[in-house]
Amino acid sequence: MTEIGSAATQHDPAPSPKFEQHPCGRPQVAWRPVLGVAAVTAMVHLLVAGHFGWHRDEFYYVICGRRLDWGYVDQPPLVPLLARCAADLTGGVLPLRLLAIAAEIGCIVLTSVLTAELGGRRRAQILAAAAVAACPVFVAAALFFGTTVVDQLVWVGVLVLTARALRRRSAQAWLAAGVVAGLGLQTKDTLAVLLVGLAVGMVLFRRDALRSRGPWLACGAAAVIAAPNIVWDVRHQWVNLRMARELAEQQGGTLGALTHLPVLVLLLAGPPLIALWYAGVRQLVSRDEQRWLLAATVTVAVLFTISGGRVYYAAPALAGLFAAGAVRVETAATARGRFGWPAAVAAAAIIAIVIGWPVLSPRAETALRPINPQQMETYGWPGFVDQIARAATPLPADVPIFTSTYGEAGALTVLGPDAGLHRRILSAHNNYLLWGPPPGTPDTALCVGEWNTDYLHRFWSNVIEIAPITLPPGLTDQETAQHAAIYLCTQPHGTWAQLWPGLRHLD
């Protein structure tokens, strides 16, 4: 911290006369070392990418992609489309993991570009790239392919293009930022919060930019690209907002979000890297022309907290703080810093791998579930499907399987055929609720999931628990933690259409 603190009283040294500047006035990107950091990160990810199974969300993205639409209750359409394309390739889940790794690599490279836009030279760019590569929230997001890892890529891309547009002051540069923002809004709705943050930053610190047509062209481009999904949301009574409210209530609203903020600081950012983003805050405060980035970051954190958003929603903004912090570290370079920062990055990487990837034994990963439950969500799905297939074997072929969650339904749909399971798979969870109800009456249904007999008796008079969902002793995932089981249900209280309003749920 000595080198950071001492920088506050120094003037930034002028760039070395031998250092090459970009023709447009920013330092050249140090492509060779930055791509080296990206390559090492990719290789480490690839070492484990195929060593663990499907994540429940990956099943869901693929199923949504097979039912293409302009929107879903919990996401816009771009990620399901990409998931479907990847799943159609050979290699099982590996093509999906390659997409996740590519998004992670994109975050690393774009953060180095953002560092250059903020005035950082070679050392700063390498440090910022390495910080993202070692940051637990970025590493954990690349565990599986989904909206989170793609959202991170889009956020960093929008920050880079906004900084570039402010420097170049051209309509074309702003238009590029708007196009990427529009695509981001087709990826995850949370990008809208970043756009609000950027607007606040422009109003407070860069009003000169708002006097040009560039930002307004960007807004128009983003709106046009996002329009089909917005129309879908309107046609479905803004079910995406109802979904967001449900998620916020589950974690305790604003108070719950406040209590989770230390998690963002200590775990998601990585304790050894806290000093770097703190340096980023100081750097942005000291640069009038860059305060817009700090204003955007603060706005994002405040809005997600007030709305009860999940703790990792605001995490992509850390890339901007890492970039600015790396510039400050480079300015205050000392002998101590040359050794201290690589050690901090290495320590953060170790923490990220341990809490973000399923590299430990399943028993150890079970012990880590209170910190990050996602690793165990990649374990045990083939065994789950086999249990259901054995329970379904004595039943007539027309008996459907009804599940409590999209993960269970997705696992049975994707992995079921390989286990000899060829039945209609139904659920009323999240977007599955829009794909039902099926025709007819559920005279007999095999119900699977996180229910109990009292709940199921609301819909069927006769409910028999066949067997609980199990894992090897000492292991726990969401199903076993919630006491999921297999039930045979008969004598329904109505048709599927009559039962459906009570069965459907968002969470």
Short mmCIF file of C-alpha atoms in Angstrom, two decimals:
data_model
loop_
_atom_site.label_atom_id
_atom_site.label_comp_id
_atom_site.label_asym_id
_atom_site.label_seq_id
_atom_site.Cartn_x
_atom_site.Cartn_y
_atom_site.Cartn_z
CA MET A 1 0.00 0.00 0.00
CA THR A 2 3.04 2.31 0.39
CA GLU A 3 3.41 2.82 -3.31
CA ILE A 4 -0.27 3.63 -3.71
CA GLY A 5 -0.39 6.09 -0.89
CA SER A 6 2.74 7.90 -1.97
CA ALA A 7 1.28 8.43 -5.42
CA ALA A 8 -1.33 10.77 -4.04
CA THR A 9 1.31 13.43 -3.47
CA GLN A 10 3.16 13.01 -6.74
CA HIS A 11 2.56 14.37 -10.18
CA ASP A 12 2.13 11.69 -12.81
CA PRO A 13 5.42 11.28 -14.63
CA ALA A 14 5.40 12.00 -18.31
CA PRO A 15 5.57 8.98 -20.58
CA SER A 16 9.05 7.93 -21.58
CA PRO A 17 10.16 9.49 -24.87
CA LYS A 18 10.77 5.99 -26.18
CA PHE A 19 7.24 4.82 -25.37
CA GLU A 20 4.96 4.58 -28.40
CA GLN A 21 1.68 6.40 -28.23
CA HIS A 22 -1.41 5.46 -30.19
CA PRO A 23 -2.04 7.92 -33.05
CA CYS A 24 -5.30 8.93 -31.35
CA GLY A 25 -3.55 9.90 -28.10
CA ARG A 26 -3.63 6.87 -25.81
CA PRO A 27 -0.87 4.35 -25.04
CA GLN A 28 -0.53 1.40 -27.37
CA VAL A 29 -2.03 -1.82 -26.09
CA ALA A 30 0.72 -4.21 -25.07
CA TRP A 31 -0.79 -7.06 -27.02
CA ARG A 32 1.94 -9.64 -26.57
CA PRO A 33 2.02 -9.79 -22.75
CA VAL A 34 -1.72 -9.23 -22.45
CA LEU A 35 -2.46 -12.08 -24.82
CA GLY A 36 0.05 -14.10 -22.84
CA VAL A 37 -2.01 -13.57 -19.69
CA ALA A 38 -5.14 -14.53 -21.63
CA ALA A 39 -3.49 -17.65 -23.06
CA VAL A 40 -2.33 -18.88 -19.65
CA THR A 41 -5.81 -18.27 -18.25
CA ALA A 42 -7.42 -20.16 -21.11
CA MET A 43 -5.12 -23.13 -20.65
CA VAL A 44 -5.87 -23.32 -16.92
CA HIS A 45 -9.60 -23.18 -17.63
CA LEU A 46 -9.32 -25.85 -20.31
CA LEU A 47 -7.56 -28.19 -17.91
CA VAL A 48 -10.74 -28.49 -15.84
CA ALA A 49 -13.51 -27.52 -18.29
CA GLY A 50 -14.32 -31.09 -19.26
CA HIS A 51 -13.76 -32.64 -15.85
CA PHE A 52 -17.14 -31.76 -14.38
CA GLY A 53 -20.68 -32.18 -15.60
CA TRP A 54 -23.53 -30.02 -16.73
CA HIS A 55 -24.74 -27.18 -14.54
CA ARG A 56 -28.50 -26.95 -14.02
CA ASP A 57 -28.58 -23.53 -15.70
CA GLU A 58 -26.83 -24.89 -18.80
CA PHE A 59 -29.63 -27.41 -19.24
CA TYR A 60 -32.12 -24.55 -19.01
CA TYR A 61 -30.34 -22.32 -21.53
CA VAL A 62 -30.22 -25.16 -24.05
CA ILE A 63 -33.91 -25.98 -23.57
CA CYS A 64 -34.86 -22.31 -23.95
CA GLY A 65 -32.72 -22.14 -27.09
CA ARG A 66 -34.64 -25.05 -28.56
CA ARG A 67 -37.81 -23.00 -28.06
CA LEU A 68 -36.53 -19.77 -29.57
CA ASP A 69 -38.42 -16.63 -28.70
CA TRP A 70 -37.67 -12.92 -28.32
CA GLY A 71 -37.65 -13.29 -24.58
CA TYR A 72 -38.10 -15.49 -21.54
CA VAL A 73 -39.34 -14.78 -18.04
CA ASP A 74 -35.81 -14.59 -16.66
CA GLN A 75 -33.62 -13.56 -19.59
CA PRO A 76 -33.49 -12.06 -23.08
CA PRO A 77 -32.90 -14.41 -26.04
CA LEU A 78 -29.19 -14.17 -26.94
CA VAL A 79 -27.66 -16.60 -24.44
CA PRO A 80 -30.24 -19.36 -25.11
CA LEU A 81 -29.57 -18.97 -28.83
CA LEU A 82 -25.81 -19.36 -28.31
CA ALA A 83 -26.36 -22.28 -25.93
CA ARG A 84 -28.47 -24.08 -28.49
CA CYS A 85 -25.85 -23.61 -31.20
CA ALA A 86 -23.12 -24.92 -28.90
CA ALA A 87 -25.18 -27.89 -27.71
CA ASP A 88 -25.83 -28.91 -31.32
CA LEU A 89 -22.10 -29.53 -31.73
CA THR A 90 -20.40 -32.75 -30.71
CA GLY A 91 -18.66 -32.94 -27.36
CA GLY A 92 -21.52 -32.75 -24.89
CA VAL A 93 -21.11 -29.84 -22.50
CA LEU A 94 -17.59 -28.93 -23.68
CA PRO A 95 -18.68 -26.52 -26.47
CA LEU A 96 -20.69 -24.58 -23.89
CA ARG A 97 -17.65 -24.39 -21.63
CA LEU A 98 -15.54 -23.12 -24.53
CA LEU A 99 -18.01 -20.25 -24.96
CA ALA A 100 -17.71 -19.43 -21.26
CA ILE A 101 -13.91 -19.46 -21.44
CA ALA A 102 -13.98 -17.25 -24.54
CA ALA A 103 -16.11 -14.71 -22.66
CA GLU A 104 -13.68 -14.77 -19.73
CA ILE A 105 -10.74 -14.21 -22.09
CA GLY A 106 -12.64 -11.33 -23.67
CA CYS A 107 -13.01 -9.70 -20.24
CA ILE A 108 -9.27 -9.99 -19.64
CA VAL A 109 -8.27 -8.50 -22.98
CA LEU A 110 -10.86 -5.73 -22.90
CA THR A 111 -9.83 -4.72 -19.39
CA SER A 112 -6.29 -4.15 -20.66
CA VAL A 113 -7.71 -2.04 -23.49
CA LEU A 114 -9.73 -0.03 -20.94
CA THR A 115 -6.53 0.46 -18.96
CA ALA A 116 -4.89 1.93 -22.06
CA GLU A 117 -7.89 4.22 -22.56
CA LEU A 118 -7.35 5.47 -19.00
CA GLY A 119 -3.69 6.20 -19.75
CA GLY A 120 -2.11 2.96 -18.55
CA ARG A 121 0.99 1.68 -20.26
CA ARG A 122 2.46 -1.81 -20.48
CA ARG A 123 2.81 -2.61 -16.80
CA ALA A 124 -0.62 -1.27 -15.92
CA GLN A 125 -2.25 -3.24 -18.72
CA ILE A 126 -0.62 -6.48 -17.62
CA LEU A 127 -1.60 -5.91 -13.98
CA ALA A 128 -5.23 -5.11 -14.86
CA ALA A 129 -5.49 -8.14 -17.14
CA ALA A 130 -4.00 -10.40 -14.49
CA ALA A 131 -6.33 -8.98 -11.83
CA VAL A 132 -9.41 -9.90 -13.87
CA ALA A 133 -7.92 -13.31 -14.66
CA ALA A 134 -7.44 -13.94 -10.92
CA CYS A 135 -10.58 -12.22 -9.59
CA PRO A 136 -12.93 -14.81 -8.03
CA VAL A 137 -16.10 -13.31 -9.46
CA PHE A 138 -14.76 -13.49 -13.02
CA VAL A 139 -13.21 -16.93 -12.54
CA ALA A 140 -16.35 -18.39 -10.98
CA ALA A 141 -18.56 -16.94 -13.72
CA ALA A 142 -16.59 -18.94 -16.31
CA LEU A 143 -17.38 -22.20 -14.49
CA PHE A 144 -20.28 -22.70 -16.90
CA PHE A 145 -21.85 -20.91 -19.85
CA GLY A 146 -24.70 -18.57 -19.07
CA THR A 147 -25.94 -15.02 -18.82
CA THR A 148 -23.50 -14.03 -16.07
CA VAL A 149 -20.26 -14.63 -17.96
CA VAL A 150 -21.62 -13.06 -21.16
CA ASP A 151 -22.97 -10.11 -19.19
CA GLN A 152 -19.52 -9.50 -17.73
CA LEU A 153 -18.04 -9.42 -21.24
CA VAL A 154 -20.66 -6.94 -22.44
CA TRP A 155 -20.19 -4.65 -19.43
CA VAL A 156 -16.45 -4.41 -19.98
CA GLY A 157 -17.00 -3.91 -23.71
CA VAL A 158 -19.42 -1.04 -23.10
CA LEU A 159 -16.98 0.60 -20.67
CA VAL A 160 -14.16 0.35 -23.21
CA LEU A 161 -16.24 1.76 -26.05
CA THR A 162 -17.61 4.57 -23.88
CA ALA A 163 -14.09 5.60 -22.85
CA ARG A 164 -13.01 5.40 -26.48
CA ALA A 165 -15.97 7.50 -27.64
CA LEU A 166 -15.24 10.17 -25.02
CA ARG A 167 -11.64 10.33 -26.22
CA ARG A 168 -12.36 10.35 -29.93
CA ARG A 169 -15.48 12.51 -29.76
CA SER A 170 -16.87 10.92 -32.91
CA ALA A 171 -20.39 9.77 -33.72
CA GLN A 172 -19.01 6.50 -35.12
CA ALA A 173 -17.33 5.65 -31.82
CA TRP A 174 -20.51 6.34 -29.89
CA LEU A 175 -22.52 4.28 -32.36
CA ALA A 176 -20.26 1.28 -31.72
CA ALA A 177 -20.91 1.63 -27.99
CA GLY A 178 -24.66 1.75 -28.65
CA VAL A 179 -24.61 -1.38 -30.80
CA VAL A 180 -22.77 -3.37 -28.13
CA ALA A 181 -25.13 -2.02 -25.46
CA GLY A 182 -28.11 -3.15 -27.54
CA LEU A 183 -26.66 -6.64 -27.86
CA GLY A 184 -26.01 -6.60 -24.13
CA LEU A 185 -29.65 -5.81 -23.46
CA GLN A 186 -30.45 -8.94 -25.46
CA THR A 187 -28.16 -10.84 -23.08
CA LYS A 188 -29.24 -9.74 -19.60
CA ASP A 189 -31.51 -6.99 -18.34
CA THR A 190 -29.00 -5.92 -15.69
CA LEU A 191 -27.02 -4.06 -18.35
CA ALA A 192 -29.72 -1.38 -18.16
CA VAL A 193 -28.41 -0.50 -14.70
CA LEU A 194 -24.93 0.11 -16.11
CA LEU A 195 -26.43 2.35 -18.80
CA VAL A 196 -28.19 4.37 -16.10
CA GLY A 197 -24.88 4.62 -14.27
CA LEU A 198 -23.14 5.85 -17.40
CA ALA A 199 -25.87 8.44 -17.91
CA VAL A 200 -25.33 9.69 -14.36
CA GLY A 201 -21.59 9.85 -14.99
CA MET A 202 -22.10 11.86 -18.18
CA VAL A 203 -24.51 14.31 -16.56
CA LEU A 204 -22.23 14.92 -13.58
CA PHE A 205 -18.81 15.00 -15.20
CA ARG A 206 -18.98 14.90 -19.00
CA ARG A 207 -21.80 17.19 -20.07
CA ASP A 208 -19.67 18.25 -23.00
CA ALA A 209 -20.25 14.83 -24.54
CA LEU A 210 -24.02 15.19 -24.20
CA ARG A 211 -23.94 18.31 -26.36
CA SER A 212 -22.87 16.20 -29.34
CA ARG A 213 -25.11 13.82 -31.26
CA GLY A 214 -22.94 10.77 -30.50
CA PRO A 215 -24.46 9.64 -27.17
CA TRP A 216 -27.96 10.08 -28.55
CA LEU A 217 -27.12 7.97 -31.60
CA ALA A 218 -25.82 5.32 -29.21
CA CYS A 219 -29.07 5.40 -27.23
CA GLY A 220 -31.08 5.06 -30.43
CA ALA A 221 -29.03 2.11 -31.67
CA ALA A 222 -29.30 0.32 -28.34
CA ALA A 223 -33.06 0.89 -28.22
CA VAL A 224 -33.59 -0.44 -31.76
CA ILE A 225 -31.59 -3.61 -31.10
CA ALA A 226 -33.29 -4.21 -27.74
CA ALA A 227 -36.79 -3.43 -29.06
CA PRO A 228 -37.90 -7.01 -29.90
CA ASN A 229 -37.21 -8.17 -26.36
CA ILE A 230 -38.94 -5.10 -24.91
CA VAL A 231 -42.00 -5.83 -27.04
CA TRP A 232 -41.95 -9.41 -25.74
CA ASP A 233 -41.82 -8.11 -22.17
CA VAL A 234 -44.78 -5.81 -22.81
CA ARG A 235 -46.81 -8.62 -24.39
CA HIS A 236 -46.12 -10.80 -21.34
CA GLN A 237 -47.09 -8.12 -18.78
CA TRP A 238 -43.46 -7.43 -17.82
CA VAL A 239 -43.04 -10.86 -16.29
CA ASN A 240 -39.29 -10.23 -16.23
CA LEU A 241 -39.85 -7.49 -13.64
CA ARG A 242 -41.99 -9.83 -11.56
CA MET A 243 -39.18 -12.34 -11.75
CA ALA A 244 -36.69 -9.71 -10.54
CA ARG A 245 -38.96 -8.85 -7.60
CA GLU A 246 -39.21 -12.53 -6.65
CA LEU A 247 -35.42 -12.89 -6.64
CA ALA A 248 -35.02 -9.70 -4.60
CA GLU A 249 -37.54 -10.90 -2.01
CA GLN A 250 -35.78 -14.25 -1.72
CA GLN A 251 -32.56 -12.59 -0.62
CA GLY A 252 -34.25 -10.14 1.74
CA GLY A 253 -34.68 -7.02 -0.43
CA THR A 254 -32.55 -3.95 0.24
CA LEU A 255 -31.48 -5.11 3.70
CA GLY A 256 -30.42 -8.47 2.33
CA ALA A 257 -28.42 -6.81 -0.44
CA LEU A 258 -26.68 -4.61 2.15
CA THR A 259 -25.68 -7.62 4.21
CA HIS A 260 -24.23 -9.26 1.09
CA LEU A 261 -22.01 -6.33 0.16
CA PRO A 262 -19.09 -7.63 2.24
CA VAL A 263 -19.24 -10.77 0.11
CA LEU A 264 -18.60 -8.66 -2.98
CA VAL A 265 -15.68 -6.96 -1.28
CA LEU A 266 -14.06 -9.95 0.41
CA LEU A 267 -14.87 -12.94 -1.76
CA LEU A 268 -16.00 -11.85 -5.19
CA ALA A 269 -13.35 -9.16 -5.57
CA GLY A 270 -10.68 -11.28 -3.89
CA PRO A 271 -9.10 -10.04 -0.64
CA PRO A 272 -5.58 -9.60 -2.11
CA LEU A 273 -7.01 -7.37 -4.85
CA ILE A 274 -8.98 -5.02 -2.62
CA ALA A 275 -6.02 -2.64 -2.56
CA LEU A 276 -6.09 -2.49 -6.36
CA TRP A 277 -9.68 -1.41 -6.70
CA TYR A 278 -9.20 1.00 -3.80
CA ALA A 279 -6.33 2.47 -5.80
CA GLY A 280 -8.74 2.65 -8.73
CA VAL A 281 -11.18 4.72 -6.69
CA ARG A 282 -8.40 7.14 -5.74
CA GLN A 283 -7.21 7.33 -9.33
CA LEU A 284 -10.65 8.16 -10.70
CA VAL A 285 -11.26 10.77 -7.99
CA SER A 286 -8.02 12.50 -8.97
CA ARG A 287 -8.83 12.70 -12.69
CA ASP A 288 -11.62 15.09 -13.61
CA GLU A 289 -12.05 13.61 -17.08
CA GLN A 290 -12.38 10.07 -15.68
CA ARG A 291 -14.74 10.66 -12.78
CA TRP A 292 -17.64 9.55 -14.97
CA LEU A 293 -16.43 5.97 -14.52
CA LEU A 294 -16.45 6.24 -10.74
CA ALA A 295 -19.90 7.82 -10.80
CA ALA A 296 -21.18 4.98 -12.96
CA THR A 297 -19.69 2.37 -10.61
CA VAL A 298 -21.18 3.96 -7.50
CA THR A 299 -24.57 4.34 -9.19
CA VAL A 300 -24.57 0.69 -10.19
CA ALA A 301 -23.75 -0.44 -6.65
CA VAL A 302 -26.42 1.81 -5.13
CA LEU A 303 -29.17 0.81 -7.57
CA PHE A 304 -28.55 -2.91 -7.20
CA THR A 305 -28.49 -2.55 -3.42
CA ILE A 306 -31.72 -0.54 -3.27
CA SER A 307 -33.49 -2.96 -5.60
CA GLY A 308 -32.27 -6.02 -3.69
CA GLY A 309 -30.24 -7.32 -6.62
CA ARG A 310 -27.93 -10.27 -6.19
CA VAL A 311 -24.45 -9.47 -5.02
CA TYR A 312 -22.67 -10.45 -8.23
CA TYR A 313 -24.81 -8.23 -10.47
CA ALA A 314 -22.54 -5.24 -9.90
CA ALA A 315 -19.31 -7.25 -10.08
CA PRO A 316 -18.39 -6.47 -13.73
CA ALA A 317 -17.84 -2.84 -12.67
CA LEU A 318 -14.76 -4.09 -10.83
CA ALA A 319 -13.00 -4.24 -14.20
CA GLY A 320 -13.11 -0.45 -14.40
CA LEU A 321 -11.66 -0.11 -10.89
CA PHE A 322 -8.94 -2.65 -11.66
CA ALA A 323 -8.01 -0.72 -14.80
CA ALA A 324 -7.84 2.62 -13.00
CA GLY A 325 -6.02 1.11 -10.04
CA ALA A 326 -3.41 -0.43 -12.31
CA VAL A 327 -2.73 3.01 -13.83
CA ARG A 328 -2.13 4.43 -10.36
CA VAL A 329 0.14 1.54 -9.39
CA GLU A 330 2.18 2.03 -12.55
CA THR A 331 2.53 5.74 -11.82
CA ALA A 332 3.79 5.03 -8.30
CA ALA A 333 6.00 2.11 -9.28
CA THR A 334 8.41 1.02 -6.54
CA ALA A 335 10.65 -1.98 -6.02
CA ARG A 336 8.26 -3.26 -3.38
CA GLY A 337 5.33 -2.98 -5.76
CA ARG A 338 7.09 -4.94 -8.47
CA PHE A 339 7.05 -8.00 -6.22
CA GLY A 340 3.96 -7.29 -4.12
CA TRP A 341 1.39 -7.07 -6.90
CA PRO A 342 2.34 -10.37 -8.61
CA ALA A 343 2.10 -12.03 -5.20
CA ALA A 344 -1.34 -10.47 -4.63
CA VAL A 345 -2.57 -11.64 -8.02
CA ALA A 346 -1.25 -15.16 -7.39
CA ALA A 347 -2.95 -15.30 -3.99
CA ALA A 348 -6.24 -14.09 -5.49
CA ALA A 349 -5.98 -16.73 -8.23
CA ILE A 350 -5.59 -19.49 -5.66
CA ILE A 351 -8.64 -18.25 -3.75
CA ALA A 352 -10.60 -17.98 -7.01
CA ILE A 353 -9.78 -21.53 -8.08
CA VAL A 354 -10.65 -23.00 -4.70
CA ILE A 355 -13.99 -21.21 -4.26
CA GLY A 356 -14.91 -20.88 -7.94
CA TRP A 357 -14.11 -24.23 -9.56
CA PRO A 358 -14.93 -27.83 -8.60
CA VAL A 359 -11.26 -28.80 -8.29
CA LEU A 360 -11.60 -30.35 -4.82
CA SER A 361 -13.24 -33.62 -3.91
CA PRO A 362 -17.07 -33.64 -3.91
CA ARG A 363 -16.99 -33.93 -0.12
CA ALA A 364 -14.81 -30.80 0.14
CA GLU A 365 -17.03 -28.97 -2.37
CA THR A 366 -20.03 -29.85 -0.21
CA ALA A 367 -18.29 -28.19 2.73
CA LEU A 368 -17.82 -25.06 0.59
CA ARG A 369 -21.50 -24.85 -0.42
CA PRO A 370 -22.25 -21.99 2.04
CA ILE A 371 -19.65 -19.89 0.19
CA ASN A 372 -20.42 -21.00 -3.36
CA PRO A 373 -22.97 -23.74 -4.06
CA GLN A 374 -22.44 -23.74 -7.82
CA GLN A 375 -19.71 -26.39 -7.92
CA MET A 376 -22.00 -29.08 -6.54
CA GLU A 377 -24.61 -28.11 -9.12
CA THR A 378 -22.31 -29.65 -11.75
CA TYR A 379 -22.17 -32.96 -9.92
CA GLY A 380 -24.47 -35.96 -9.94
CA TRP A 381 -26.89 -35.28 -12.78
CA PRO A 382 -26.36 -38.62 -14.56
CA GLY A 383 -27.11 -40.40 -11.27
CA PHE A 384 -30.21 -38.23 -10.82
CA VAL A 385 -31.47 -39.21 -14.27
CA ASP A 386 -30.78 -42.89 -13.60
CA GLN A 387 -32.86 -42.76 -10.40
CA ILE A 388 -35.79 -41.28 -12.28
CA ALA A 389 -35.43 -43.75 -15.15
CA ARG A 390 -35.58 -46.70 -12.74
CA ALA A 391 -38.68 -45.29 -11.04
CA ALA A 392 -40.38 -44.71 -14.39
CA THR A 393 -39.66 -48.14 -15.86
CA PRO A 394 -42.77 -49.92 -14.46
CA LEU A 395 -45.13 -47.15 -15.57
CA PRO A 396 -47.01 -46.95 -18.89
CA ALA A 397 -45.15 -45.03 -21.62
CA ASP A 398 -47.71 -42.20 -21.65
CA VAL A 399 -47.17 -41.24 -17.99
CA PRO A 400 -45.38 -37.86 -17.96
CA ILE A 401 -42.70 -36.70 -15.55
CA PHE A 402 -43.44 -33.41 -13.80
CA THR A 403 -40.51 -31.65 -12.09
CA SER A 404 -40.25 -28.87 -9.53
CA THR A 405 -37.37 -26.99 -11.19
CA TYR A 406 -36.03 -26.21 -14.63
CA GLY A 407 -32.75 -27.90 -13.71
CA GLU A 408 -34.47 -31.22 -13.08
CA ALA A 409 -36.55 -30.91 -16.25
CA GLY A 410 -33.50 -29.93 -18.28
CA ALA A 411 -31.40 -32.84 -16.99
CA LEU A 412 -34.13 -35.33 -17.85
CA THR A 413 -34.60 -33.80 -21.30
CA VAL A 414 -30.92 -33.58 -22.23
CA LEU A 415 -29.52 -36.66 -20.49
CA GLY A 416 -32.67 -38.79 -20.32
CA PRO A 417 -32.48 -40.37 -23.78
CA ASP A 418 -29.00 -41.75 -23.05
CA ALA A 419 -30.46 -43.42 -19.94
CA GLY A 420 -33.34 -44.91 -21.91
CA LEU A 421 -35.81 -42.33 -20.65
CA HIS A 422 -38.23 -41.31 -23.41
CA ARG A 423 -41.14 -39.58 -21.75
CA ARG A 424 -42.80 -36.20 -21.82
CA ILE A 425 -40.99 -33.90 -19.39
CA LEU A 426 -43.03 -31.11 -17.84
CA SER A 427 -42.44 -28.33 -15.34
CA ALA A 428 -44.11 -25.08 -14.30
CA HIS A 429 -40.93 -23.37 -13.11
CA ASN A 430 -39.84 -20.06 -14.69
CA ASN A 431 -40.25 -20.12 -18.48
CA TYR A 432 -41.65 -23.66 -18.38
CA LEU A 433 -44.81 -22.08 -17.00
CA LEU A 434 -45.34 -20.37 -20.37
CA TRP A 435 -44.88 -23.64 -22.26
CA GLY A 436 -47.77 -25.31 -20.45
CA PRO A 437 -50.24 -26.49 -19.53
CA PRO A 438 -50.35 -29.62 -21.69
CA PRO A 439 -53.70 -30.90 -22.87
CA GLY A 440 -55.67 -33.51 -20.99
CA THR A 441 -55.80 -34.63 -17.39
CA PRO A 442 -52.84 -35.90 -15.30
CA ASP A 443 -54.54 -39.12 -14.23
CA THR A 444 -51.11 -40.49 -13.38
CA ALA A 445 -47.94 -38.41 -13.10
CA LEU A 446 -44.44 -39.12 -11.84
CA CYS A 447 -43.60 -35.99 -9.86
CA VAL A 448 -39.96 -35.30 -9.15
CA GLY A 449 -38.45 -32.56 -7.06
CA GLU A 450 -38.33 -30.32 -4.04
CA TRP A 451 -41.87 -30.98 -2.83
CA ASN A 452 -43.61 -32.81 -0.03
CA THR A 453 -46.75 -34.89 0.08
CA ASP A 454 -48.82 -32.09 1.66
CA TYR A 455 -48.08 -29.79 -1.27
CA LEU A 456 -48.81 -32.44 -3.90
CA HIS A 457 -52.08 -33.39 -2.16
CA ARG A 458 -53.36 -29.97 -3.25
CA PHE A 459 -53.42 -31.33 -6.82
CA TRP A 460 -53.71 -35.13 -6.53
CA SER A 461 -55.71 -37.14 -3.99
CA ASN A 462 -53.33 -40.08 -4.00
CA VAL A 463 -49.63 -39.28 -3.50
CA ILE A 464 -47.06 -42.02 -2.83
CA GLU A 465 -43.41 -41.24 -2.19
CA ILE A 466 -41.39 -43.78 -4.16
CA ALA A 467 -37.87 -42.76 -3.09
CA PRO A 468 -35.83 -39.72 -2.08
CA ILE A 469 -33.26 -38.25 -4.47
CA THR A 470 -29.90 -39.35 -3.13
CA LEU A 471 -26.19 -38.70 -3.52
CA PRO A 472 -23.29 -40.69 -2.08
CA PRO A 473 -22.95 -40.23 1.72
CA GLY A 474 -21.52 -36.89 2.76
CA LEU A 475 -22.47 -35.05 -0.45
CA THR A 476 -25.14 -32.38 -0.85
CA ASP A 477 -26.57 -30.47 -3.77
CA GLN A 478 -29.74 -28.40 -4.15
CA GLU A 479 -31.97 -31.45 -4.57
CA THR A 480 -30.74 -33.30 -1.51
CA ALA A 481 -30.54 -30.10 0.55
CA GLN A 482 -34.23 -29.48 -0.19
CA HIS A 483 -35.20 -33.14 0.39
CA ALA A 484 -36.26 -33.74 -3.20
CA ALA A 485 -38.01 -37.03 -3.89
CA ILE A 486 -39.89 -39.06 -6.50
CA TYR A 487 -43.67 -39.30 -6.09
CA LEU A 488 -46.35 -41.26 -7.91
CA CYS A 489 -49.46 -39.08 -8.11
CA THR A 490 -52.96 -40.23 -9.16
CA GLN A 491 -56.58 -39.04 -8.89
CA PRO A 492 -56.03 -35.41 -9.95
CA HIS A 493 -58.28 -32.58 -8.82
CA GLY A 494 -58.79 -31.34 -12.38
CA THR A 495 -57.24 -31.04 -15.80
CA TRP A 496 -53.72 -29.78 -16.38
CA ALA A 497 -55.20 -26.42 -17.35
CA GLN A 498 -57.10 -26.22 -14.06
CA LEU A 499 -54.10 -27.23 -11.96
CA TRP A 500 -51.54 -25.11 -13.78
CA PRO A 501 -52.12 -21.74 -12.01
CA GLY A 502 -51.32 -23.36 -8.68
CA LEU A 503 -48.34 -25.33 -9.96
CA ARG A 504 -46.44 -22.54 -11.69
CA HIS A 505 -43.81 -20.53 -9.84
CA LEU A 506 -41.03 -18.01 -10.44
CA ASP A 507 -37.77 -18.12 -8.46
#
